[in-house]
Tab-separated table of C-alpha atoms in Angstrom:
chain	number	residue	atom	x	y	z
A	1	MET	CA	0.000	0.000	0.000
A	2	LEU	CA	2.895	2.306	0.764
A	3	SER	CA	4.353	1.808	-2.697
A	4	THR	CA	1.017	2.645	-4.289
A	5	LEU	CA	0.798	5.841	-2.244
A	6	VAL	CA	4.328	6.865	-3.268
A	7	PHE	CA	3.499	6.051	-6.886
A	8	LEU	CA	0.344	8.179	-6.744
A	9	ALA	CA	2.195	11.038	-5.018
A	10	VAL	CA	4.860	11.106	-7.712
A	11	ARG	CA	2.195	10.858	-10.396
A	12	GLY	CA	0.340	13.808	-8.884
A	13	ALA	CA	3.483	15.911	-8.419
A	14	THR	CA	4.682	15.574	-12.006
A	15	SER	CA	3.167	16.275	-15.368
A	16	ALA	CA	2.324	13.421	-17.720
A	17	GLU	CA	5.487	14.070	-19.757
A	18	GLN	CA	7.698	14.239	-16.663
A	19	PHE	CA	6.187	11.085	-15.232
A	20	THR	CA	6.722	9.228	-18.493
A	21	ALA	CA	10.288	10.504	-18.832
A	22	TRP	CA	11.632	9.991	-15.311
A	23	GLY	CA	8.899	10.089	-12.648
A	24	TRP	CA	8.074	6.401	-12.780
A	25	ARG	CA	11.630	5.632	-11.640
A	26	VAL	CA	11.320	7.504	-8.335
A	27	PRO	CA	9.281	4.830	-6.463
A	28	PHE	CA	11.735	2.146	-7.578
A	29	LEU	CA	14.725	4.196	-6.460
A	30	LEU	CA	13.069	4.851	-3.099
A	31	SER	CA	12.600	1.111	-2.663
A	32	ILE	CA	16.399	0.754	-2.599
A	33	VAL	CA	16.335	2.589	0.735
A	34	LEU	CA	13.838	0.070	2.125
A	35	VAL	CA	15.885	-2.866	0.859
A	36	LEU	CA	19.046	-1.498	2.485
A	37	LEU	CA	17.180	-0.846	5.734
A	38	GLY	CA	15.822	-4.401	5.730
A	39	LEU	CA	19.276	-5.819	5.030
A	40	TYR	CA	20.792	-3.745	7.836
A	41	ILE	CA	18.157	-4.947	10.300
A	42	ARG	CA	18.501	-8.566	9.163
A	43	LEU	CA	22.272	-8.540	9.626
A	44	ARG	CA	21.974	-6.995	13.104
A	45	VAL	CA	19.369	-9.428	14.494
A	46	VAL	CA	20.829	-12.079	16.762
A	47	GLU	CA	19.479	-15.547	16.034
A	48	SER	CA	17.832	-17.465	18.851
A	49	PRO	CA	19.800	-20.401	20.301
A	50	VAL	CA	17.104	-22.826	19.122
A	51	PHE	CA	17.349	-21.619	15.503
A	52	THR	CA	21.154	-21.781	15.585
A	53	GLU	CA	21.023	-25.350	16.895
A	54	VAL	CA	18.550	-26.459	14.228
A	55	ARG	CA	20.611	-24.826	11.481
A	56	GLN	CA	23.769	-26.596	12.690
A	57	ARG	CA	21.953	-29.931	12.893
A	58	ARG	CA	20.578	-29.557	9.354
A	59	ALA	CA	24.057	-28.736	8.023
A	60	ARG	CA	25.285	-32.127	9.244
A	61	LEU	CA	22.451	-34.112	7.662
A	62	PRO	CA	23.278	-35.905	4.424
A	63	VAL	CA	21.590	-34.731	1.265
A	64	ALA	CA	18.424	-36.724	0.625
A	65	LYS	CA	18.385	-38.932	-2.433
A	66	VAL	CA	15.821	-37.995	-5.020
A	67	PRO	CA	13.757	-40.993	-6.145
A	68	GLY	CA	14.323	-41.843	-9.776
A	69	TRP	CA	17.366	-39.602	-10.107
A	70	ALA	CA	19.599	-42.451	-11.252
A	71	SER	CA	17.290	-43.245	-14.159
A	72	ARG	CA	17.260	-39.603	-15.254
A	73	ARG	CA	21.046	-39.448	-15.323
A	74	ARG	CA	21.104	-41.870	-18.270
A	75	TRP	CA	19.410	-39.333	-20.544
C-alpha cells in the first residue's frame, strides 16, 4: 500500500510528460532505501539459540536422495 501511495504522489506531483520521462523511476529508487534498511536490520538481528542449533543440525544431515534420479542421469 505504501508503494502505491508513493506512486500516486509522484504521479500527482509531475506532469504526464515528466512522469513518463523519469517520474516512474522515483518509487523504484526509493525502494532501494527500504531494501538497504531491511538488510541492515537482518544482519543486526541475533538468532535465537534454538534456531542456531537447528541450522547446525541440518548442516550435518546428508543430502536426501531424489527418487528416480539415477534413471534420469542416463538421458
